[in-house]
mmCIF file of C-alpha atoms and ligand atoms in Angstrom:
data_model
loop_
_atom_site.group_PDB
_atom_site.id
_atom_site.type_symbol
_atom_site.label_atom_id
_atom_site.label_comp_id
_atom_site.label_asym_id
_atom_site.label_seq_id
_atom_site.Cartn_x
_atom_site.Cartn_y
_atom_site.Cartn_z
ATOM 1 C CA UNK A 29 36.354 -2.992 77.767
ATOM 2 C CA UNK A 30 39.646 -4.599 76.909
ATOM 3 C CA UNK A 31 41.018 -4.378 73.043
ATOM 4 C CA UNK A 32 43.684 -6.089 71.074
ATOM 5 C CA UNK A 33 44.677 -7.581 68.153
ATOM 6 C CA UNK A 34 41.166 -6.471 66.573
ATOM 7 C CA UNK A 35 39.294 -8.769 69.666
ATOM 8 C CA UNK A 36 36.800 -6.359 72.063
ATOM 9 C CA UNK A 37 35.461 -7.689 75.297
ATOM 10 C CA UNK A 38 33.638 -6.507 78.020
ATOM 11 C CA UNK A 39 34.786 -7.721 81.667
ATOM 12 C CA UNK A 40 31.644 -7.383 83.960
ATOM 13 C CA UNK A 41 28.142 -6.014 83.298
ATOM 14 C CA UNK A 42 27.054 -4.383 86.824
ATOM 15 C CA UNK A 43 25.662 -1.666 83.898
ATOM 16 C CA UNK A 44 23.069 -1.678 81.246
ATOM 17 C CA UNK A 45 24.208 -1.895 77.644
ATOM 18 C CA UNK A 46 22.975 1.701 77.326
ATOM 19 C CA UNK A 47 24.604 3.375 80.062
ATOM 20 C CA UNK A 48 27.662 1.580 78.916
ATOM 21 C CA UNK A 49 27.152 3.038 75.171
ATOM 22 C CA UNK A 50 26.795 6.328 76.620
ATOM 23 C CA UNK A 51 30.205 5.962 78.751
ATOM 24 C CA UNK A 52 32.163 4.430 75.656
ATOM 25 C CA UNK A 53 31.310 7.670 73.494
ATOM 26 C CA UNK A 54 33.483 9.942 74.888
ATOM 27 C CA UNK A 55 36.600 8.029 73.982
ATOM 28 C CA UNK A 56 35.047 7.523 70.432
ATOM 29 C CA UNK A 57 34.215 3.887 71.044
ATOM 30 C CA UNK A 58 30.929 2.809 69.168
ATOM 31 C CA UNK A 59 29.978 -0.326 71.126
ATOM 32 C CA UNK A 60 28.045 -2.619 68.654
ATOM 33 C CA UNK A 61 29.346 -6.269 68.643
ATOM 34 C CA UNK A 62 31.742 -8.119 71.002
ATOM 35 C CA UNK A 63 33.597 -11.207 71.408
ATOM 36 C CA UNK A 64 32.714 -11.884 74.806
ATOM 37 C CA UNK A 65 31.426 -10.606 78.383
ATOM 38 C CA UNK A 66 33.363 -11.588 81.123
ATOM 39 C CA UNK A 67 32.203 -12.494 84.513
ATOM 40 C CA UNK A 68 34.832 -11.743 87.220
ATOM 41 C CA UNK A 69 32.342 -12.729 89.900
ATOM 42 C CA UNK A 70 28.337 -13.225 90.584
ATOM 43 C CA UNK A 71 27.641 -9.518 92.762
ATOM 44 C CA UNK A 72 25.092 -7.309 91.162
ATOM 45 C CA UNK A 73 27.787 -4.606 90.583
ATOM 46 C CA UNK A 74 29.609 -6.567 87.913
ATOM 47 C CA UNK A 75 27.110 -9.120 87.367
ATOM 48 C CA UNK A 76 23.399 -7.655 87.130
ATOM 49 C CA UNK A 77 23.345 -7.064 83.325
ATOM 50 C CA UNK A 78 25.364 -9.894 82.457
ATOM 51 C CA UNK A 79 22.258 -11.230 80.131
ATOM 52 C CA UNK A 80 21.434 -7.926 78.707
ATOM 53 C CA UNK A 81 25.077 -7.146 77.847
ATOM 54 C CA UNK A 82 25.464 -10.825 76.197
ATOM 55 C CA UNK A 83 22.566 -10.703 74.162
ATOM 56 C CA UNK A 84 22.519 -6.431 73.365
ATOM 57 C CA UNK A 85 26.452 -7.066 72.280
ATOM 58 C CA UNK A 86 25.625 -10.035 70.680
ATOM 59 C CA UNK A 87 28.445 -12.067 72.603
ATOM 60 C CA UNK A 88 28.851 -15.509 74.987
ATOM 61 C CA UNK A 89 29.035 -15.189 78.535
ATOM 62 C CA UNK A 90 32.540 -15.989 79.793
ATOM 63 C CA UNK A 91 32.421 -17.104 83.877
ATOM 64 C CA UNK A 92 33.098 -19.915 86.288
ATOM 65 C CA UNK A 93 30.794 -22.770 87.290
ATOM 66 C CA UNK A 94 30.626 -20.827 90.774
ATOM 67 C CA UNK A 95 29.771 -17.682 89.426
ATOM 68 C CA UNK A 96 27.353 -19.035 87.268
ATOM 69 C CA UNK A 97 25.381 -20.907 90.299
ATOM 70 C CA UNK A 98 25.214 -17.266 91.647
ATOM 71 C CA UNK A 99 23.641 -15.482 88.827
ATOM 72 C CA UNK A 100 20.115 -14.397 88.662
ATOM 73 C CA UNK A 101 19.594 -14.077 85.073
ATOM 74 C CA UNK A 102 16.350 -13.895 82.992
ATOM 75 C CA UNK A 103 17.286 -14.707 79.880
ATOM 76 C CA UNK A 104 20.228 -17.545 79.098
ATOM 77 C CA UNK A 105 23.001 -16.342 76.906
ATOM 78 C CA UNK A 106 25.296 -19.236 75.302
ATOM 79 C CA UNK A 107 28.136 -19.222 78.052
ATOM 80 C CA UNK A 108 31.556 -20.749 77.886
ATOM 81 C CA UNK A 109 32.946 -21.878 81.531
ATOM 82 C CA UNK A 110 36.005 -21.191 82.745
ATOM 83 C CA UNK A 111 38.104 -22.846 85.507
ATOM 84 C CA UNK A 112 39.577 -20.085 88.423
ATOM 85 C CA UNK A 113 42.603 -21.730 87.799
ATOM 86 C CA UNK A 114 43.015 -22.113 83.781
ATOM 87 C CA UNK A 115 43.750 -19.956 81.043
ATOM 88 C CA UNK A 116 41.652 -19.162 77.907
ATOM 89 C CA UNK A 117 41.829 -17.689 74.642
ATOM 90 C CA UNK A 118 39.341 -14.946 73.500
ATOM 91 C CA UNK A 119 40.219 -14.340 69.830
ATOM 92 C CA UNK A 120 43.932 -12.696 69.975
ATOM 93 C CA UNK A 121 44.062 -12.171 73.572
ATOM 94 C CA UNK A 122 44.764 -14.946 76.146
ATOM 95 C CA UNK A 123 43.221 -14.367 79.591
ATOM 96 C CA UNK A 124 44.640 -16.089 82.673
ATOM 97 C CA UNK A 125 42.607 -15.944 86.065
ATOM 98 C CA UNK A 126 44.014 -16.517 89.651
ATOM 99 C CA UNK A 127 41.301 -16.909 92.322
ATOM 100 C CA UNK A 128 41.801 -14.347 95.156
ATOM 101 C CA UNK A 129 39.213 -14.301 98.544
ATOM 102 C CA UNK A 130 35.979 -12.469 98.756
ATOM 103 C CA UNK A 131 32.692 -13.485 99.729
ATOM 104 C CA UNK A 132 31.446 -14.642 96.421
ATOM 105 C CA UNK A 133 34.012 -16.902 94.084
ATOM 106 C CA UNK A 134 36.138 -14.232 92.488
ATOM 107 C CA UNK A 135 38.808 -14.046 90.308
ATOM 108 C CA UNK A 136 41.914 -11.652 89.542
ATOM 109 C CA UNK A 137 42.539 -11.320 85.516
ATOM 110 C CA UNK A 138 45.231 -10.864 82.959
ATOM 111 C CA UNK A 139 44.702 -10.070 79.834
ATOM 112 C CA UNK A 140 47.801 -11.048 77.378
ATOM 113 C CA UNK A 141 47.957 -9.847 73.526
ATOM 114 C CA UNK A 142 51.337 -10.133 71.331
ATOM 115 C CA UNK A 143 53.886 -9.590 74.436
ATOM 116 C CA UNK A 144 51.254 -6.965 76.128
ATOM 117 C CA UNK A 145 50.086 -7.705 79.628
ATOM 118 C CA UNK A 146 47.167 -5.715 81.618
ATOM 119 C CA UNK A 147 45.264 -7.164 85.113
ATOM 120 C CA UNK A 148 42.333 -6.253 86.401
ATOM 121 C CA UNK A 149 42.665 -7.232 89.973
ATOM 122 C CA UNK A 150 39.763 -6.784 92.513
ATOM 123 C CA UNK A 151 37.035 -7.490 95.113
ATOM 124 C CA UNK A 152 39.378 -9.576 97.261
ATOM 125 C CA UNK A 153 39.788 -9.327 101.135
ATOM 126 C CA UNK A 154 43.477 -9.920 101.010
ATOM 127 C CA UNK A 155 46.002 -10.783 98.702
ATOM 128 C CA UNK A 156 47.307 -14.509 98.171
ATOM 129 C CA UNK A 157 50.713 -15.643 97.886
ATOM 130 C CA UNK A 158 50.355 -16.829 94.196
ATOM 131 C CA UNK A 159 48.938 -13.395 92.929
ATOM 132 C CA UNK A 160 51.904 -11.220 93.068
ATOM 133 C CA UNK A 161 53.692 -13.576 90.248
ATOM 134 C CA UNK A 162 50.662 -13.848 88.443
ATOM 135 C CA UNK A 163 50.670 -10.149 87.655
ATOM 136 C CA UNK A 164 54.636 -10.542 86.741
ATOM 137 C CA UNK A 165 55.817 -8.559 83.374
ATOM 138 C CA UNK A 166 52.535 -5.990 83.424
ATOM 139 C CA UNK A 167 52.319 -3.052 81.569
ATOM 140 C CA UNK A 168 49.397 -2.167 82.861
ATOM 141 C CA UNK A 169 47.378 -3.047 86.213
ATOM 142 C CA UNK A 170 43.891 -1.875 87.622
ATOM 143 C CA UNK A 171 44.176 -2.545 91.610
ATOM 144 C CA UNK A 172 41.173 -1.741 93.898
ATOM 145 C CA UNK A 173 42.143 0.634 96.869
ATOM 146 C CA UNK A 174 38.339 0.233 97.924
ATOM 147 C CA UNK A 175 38.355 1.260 101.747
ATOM 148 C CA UNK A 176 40.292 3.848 104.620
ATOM 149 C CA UNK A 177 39.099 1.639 107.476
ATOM 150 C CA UNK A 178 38.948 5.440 109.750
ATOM 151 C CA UNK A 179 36.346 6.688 106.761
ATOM 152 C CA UNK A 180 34.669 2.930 106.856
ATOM 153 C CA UNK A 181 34.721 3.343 110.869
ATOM 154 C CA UNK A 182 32.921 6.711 110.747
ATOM 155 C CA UNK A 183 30.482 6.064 107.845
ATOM 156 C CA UNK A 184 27.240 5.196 106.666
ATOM 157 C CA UNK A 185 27.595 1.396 106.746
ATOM 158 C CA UNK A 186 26.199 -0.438 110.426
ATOM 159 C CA UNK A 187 28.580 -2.674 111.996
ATOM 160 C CA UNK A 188 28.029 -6.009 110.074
ATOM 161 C CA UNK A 189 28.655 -4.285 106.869
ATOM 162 C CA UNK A 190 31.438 -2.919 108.052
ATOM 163 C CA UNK A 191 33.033 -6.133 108.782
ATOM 164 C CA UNK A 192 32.436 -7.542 106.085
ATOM 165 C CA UNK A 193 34.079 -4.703 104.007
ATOM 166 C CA UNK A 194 37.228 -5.087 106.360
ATOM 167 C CA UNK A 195 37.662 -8.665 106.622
ATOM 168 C CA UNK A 196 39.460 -11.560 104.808
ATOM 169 C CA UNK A 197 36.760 -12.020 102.280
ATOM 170 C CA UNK A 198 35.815 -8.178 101.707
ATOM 171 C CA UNK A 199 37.717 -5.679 99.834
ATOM 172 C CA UNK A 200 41.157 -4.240 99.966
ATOM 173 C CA UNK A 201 41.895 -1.324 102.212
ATOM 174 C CA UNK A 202 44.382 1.567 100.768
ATOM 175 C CA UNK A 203 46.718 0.264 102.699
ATOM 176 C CA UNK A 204 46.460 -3.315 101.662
ATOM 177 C CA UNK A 205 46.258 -1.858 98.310
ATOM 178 C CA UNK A 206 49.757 -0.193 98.577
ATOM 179 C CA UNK A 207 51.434 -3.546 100.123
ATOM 180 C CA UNK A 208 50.829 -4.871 96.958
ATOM 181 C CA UNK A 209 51.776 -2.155 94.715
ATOM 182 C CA UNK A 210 55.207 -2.151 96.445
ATOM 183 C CA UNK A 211 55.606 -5.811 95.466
ATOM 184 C CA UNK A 212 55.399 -5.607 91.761
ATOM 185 C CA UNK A 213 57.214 -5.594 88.997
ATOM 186 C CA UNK A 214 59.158 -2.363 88.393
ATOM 187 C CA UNK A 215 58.110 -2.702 85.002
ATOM 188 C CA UNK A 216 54.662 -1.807 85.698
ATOM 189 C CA UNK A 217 53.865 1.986 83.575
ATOM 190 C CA UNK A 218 50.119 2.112 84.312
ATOM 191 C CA UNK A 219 48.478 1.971 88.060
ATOM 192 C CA UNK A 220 44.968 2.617 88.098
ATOM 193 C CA UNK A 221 43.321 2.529 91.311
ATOM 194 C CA UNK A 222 39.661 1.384 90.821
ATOM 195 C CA UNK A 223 36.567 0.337 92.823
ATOM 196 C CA UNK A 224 37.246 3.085 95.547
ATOM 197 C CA UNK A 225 34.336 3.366 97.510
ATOM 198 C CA UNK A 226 32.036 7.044 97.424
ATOM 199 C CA UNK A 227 31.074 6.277 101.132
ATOM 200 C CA UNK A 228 34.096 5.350 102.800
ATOM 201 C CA UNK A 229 37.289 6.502 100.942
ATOM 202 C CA UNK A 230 38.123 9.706 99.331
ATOM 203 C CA UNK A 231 40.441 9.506 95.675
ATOM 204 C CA UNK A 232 43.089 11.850 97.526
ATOM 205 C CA UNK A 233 43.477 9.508 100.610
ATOM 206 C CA UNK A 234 43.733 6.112 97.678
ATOM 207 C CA UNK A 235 46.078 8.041 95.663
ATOM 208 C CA UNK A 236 48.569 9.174 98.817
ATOM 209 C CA UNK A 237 48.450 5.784 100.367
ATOM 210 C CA UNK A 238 49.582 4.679 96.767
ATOM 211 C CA UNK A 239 52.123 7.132 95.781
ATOM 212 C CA UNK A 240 53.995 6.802 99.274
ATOM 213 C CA UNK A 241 54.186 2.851 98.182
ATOM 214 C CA UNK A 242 55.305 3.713 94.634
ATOM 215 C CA UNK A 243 57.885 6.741 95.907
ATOM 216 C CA UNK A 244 60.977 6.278 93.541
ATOM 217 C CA UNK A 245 59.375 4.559 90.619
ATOM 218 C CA UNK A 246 59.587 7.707 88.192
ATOM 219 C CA UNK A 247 58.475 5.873 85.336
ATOM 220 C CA UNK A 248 54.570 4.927 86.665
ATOM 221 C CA UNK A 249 51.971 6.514 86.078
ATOM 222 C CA UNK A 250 49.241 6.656 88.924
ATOM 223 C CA UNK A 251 45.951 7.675 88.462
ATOM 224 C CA UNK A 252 42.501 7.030 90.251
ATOM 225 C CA UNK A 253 39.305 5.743 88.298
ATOM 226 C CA UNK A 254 36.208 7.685 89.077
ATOM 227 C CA UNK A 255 33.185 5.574 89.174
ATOM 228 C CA UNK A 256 31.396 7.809 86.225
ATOM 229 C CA UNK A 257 34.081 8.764 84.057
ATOM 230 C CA UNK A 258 35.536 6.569 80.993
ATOM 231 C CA UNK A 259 39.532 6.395 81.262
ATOM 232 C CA UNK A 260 41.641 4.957 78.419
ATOM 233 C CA UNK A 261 44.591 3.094 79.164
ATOM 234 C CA UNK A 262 46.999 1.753 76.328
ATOM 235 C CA UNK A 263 49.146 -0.728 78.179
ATOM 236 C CA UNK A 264 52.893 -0.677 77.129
ATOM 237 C CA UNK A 265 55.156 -3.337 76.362
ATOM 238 C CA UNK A 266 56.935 -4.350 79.675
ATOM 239 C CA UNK A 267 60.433 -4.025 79.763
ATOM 240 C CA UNK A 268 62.423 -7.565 80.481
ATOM 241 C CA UNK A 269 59.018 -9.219 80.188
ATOM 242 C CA UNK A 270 59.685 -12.558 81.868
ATOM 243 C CA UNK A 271 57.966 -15.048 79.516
ATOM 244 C CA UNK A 272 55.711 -17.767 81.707
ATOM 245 C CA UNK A 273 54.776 -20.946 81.015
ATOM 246 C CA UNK A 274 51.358 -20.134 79.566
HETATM 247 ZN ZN1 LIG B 9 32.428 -5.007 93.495
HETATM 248 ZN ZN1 LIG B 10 32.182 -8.216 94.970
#
């Protein structure tokens, strides 16, 4: 759920609209109405209750022709397309999307309210040049450190999964993961490492990998999402923001 300036949206709906009430309570978050639902991408993890979020939060379906070819959905919510490459305005917050690789159309996300700047960045095989400025002057970023390719090696998945989690268009190992946490912006307060696998990571090996990339940078906090729990994150003000072209 991202929140600013009095706008609410949801950014993908891979759970029901009641699990998600039930997961929102905690942080004392009644979810009733919203201004949108988000589609990063068309897998059933983000994508399978993109209908039954639109329609239960009474809100349009935000997603790119591609992603929209690759939804399923029973019912048709009113939908507002988006191009990978070009920004759009959800009540107060702008959102500005950079297409990274992964075997369905996918794209990275920042979210931008009155100088603020969060990303939501995963389900991409590798990382492409134009990404690293694209997350420039972030208070806040959510990074998936999805795979350790020994635990993928030894685990549950057979082979062609396997490969598929490893390669260009799969996910982003803890390593790859750190690579780009060492490029950004030392600005950056809030890491959260999300979409790490149950079956072949473990939170301590994500968080190491990470904090060995982030040694020196006293003033970030790291911590690891786990798949169940709601985790609040208020996204500071970056320090010598660089302003971009928006
Ligand atoms: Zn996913
Ligand atoms: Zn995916």
């Amino acid at each position: 759920l991202v929140e600013a300036g009095g706008t609410r949206f949801l950014v993908d709906a891979g759970l029901s609209p009641a699990v998600l009430r039930e997961r929102a309570a905690p942080l004392g978050i009644a979810l009733d109405r919203l201004d949108g639902v988000v589609l990063t991408h068309a897998h059933s993890d983000h994508a399978s209750f993109a209908d039954a979020c639109a329609f239960a939060f009474g809100a349009p379906l935000f997603l790119t022709e591609s992603t929209q070819r690759g939804l399923r959905l029973k019912r048709s919510p009113p939908t507002r397309v988006f191009g990978p490459r070009s920004a759009f305005t959800i009540g107060a917050i702008d959102v500005r999307p950079c297409p990274v690789p992964h075997d369905a159309p996918q794209v990275a996300l920042v979210f931008e309210e009155d100088g603020r700047r969060a990303a939501l960045v995963t389900d991409l095989g590798s990382v492409p040049p134009p990404l690293v400025a694209h997350l420039a002057g972030c208070g806040a970023v959510l990074v998936e450190s999805n795979y350790d390719p020994e635990l993928l090696r030894i685990g549950p998945y057979p082979p062609s999964i396997q490969a598929r989690v490893a390669g260009a268009r799969g996910h982003l190992s803890n390593r790859q993961c750190a690579e780009l946490l060492a490029r950004l912006d030392r600005g950056v307060r809030e890491i959260v490492l999300v979409h790490v696998s149950e079956n072949n990571n473990s939170p301590m090996l994500a968080r190491a990998t990470a904090e060995a990339a982030l040694a020196g940078r006293t003033q970030t906090r790291l911590r690891v999402a786990a798949p169940a729990d709601p985790l609040r994150i208020e996204v500071p003000r970056a320090p010598h923001q660089i302003r971009l072209p928006f």
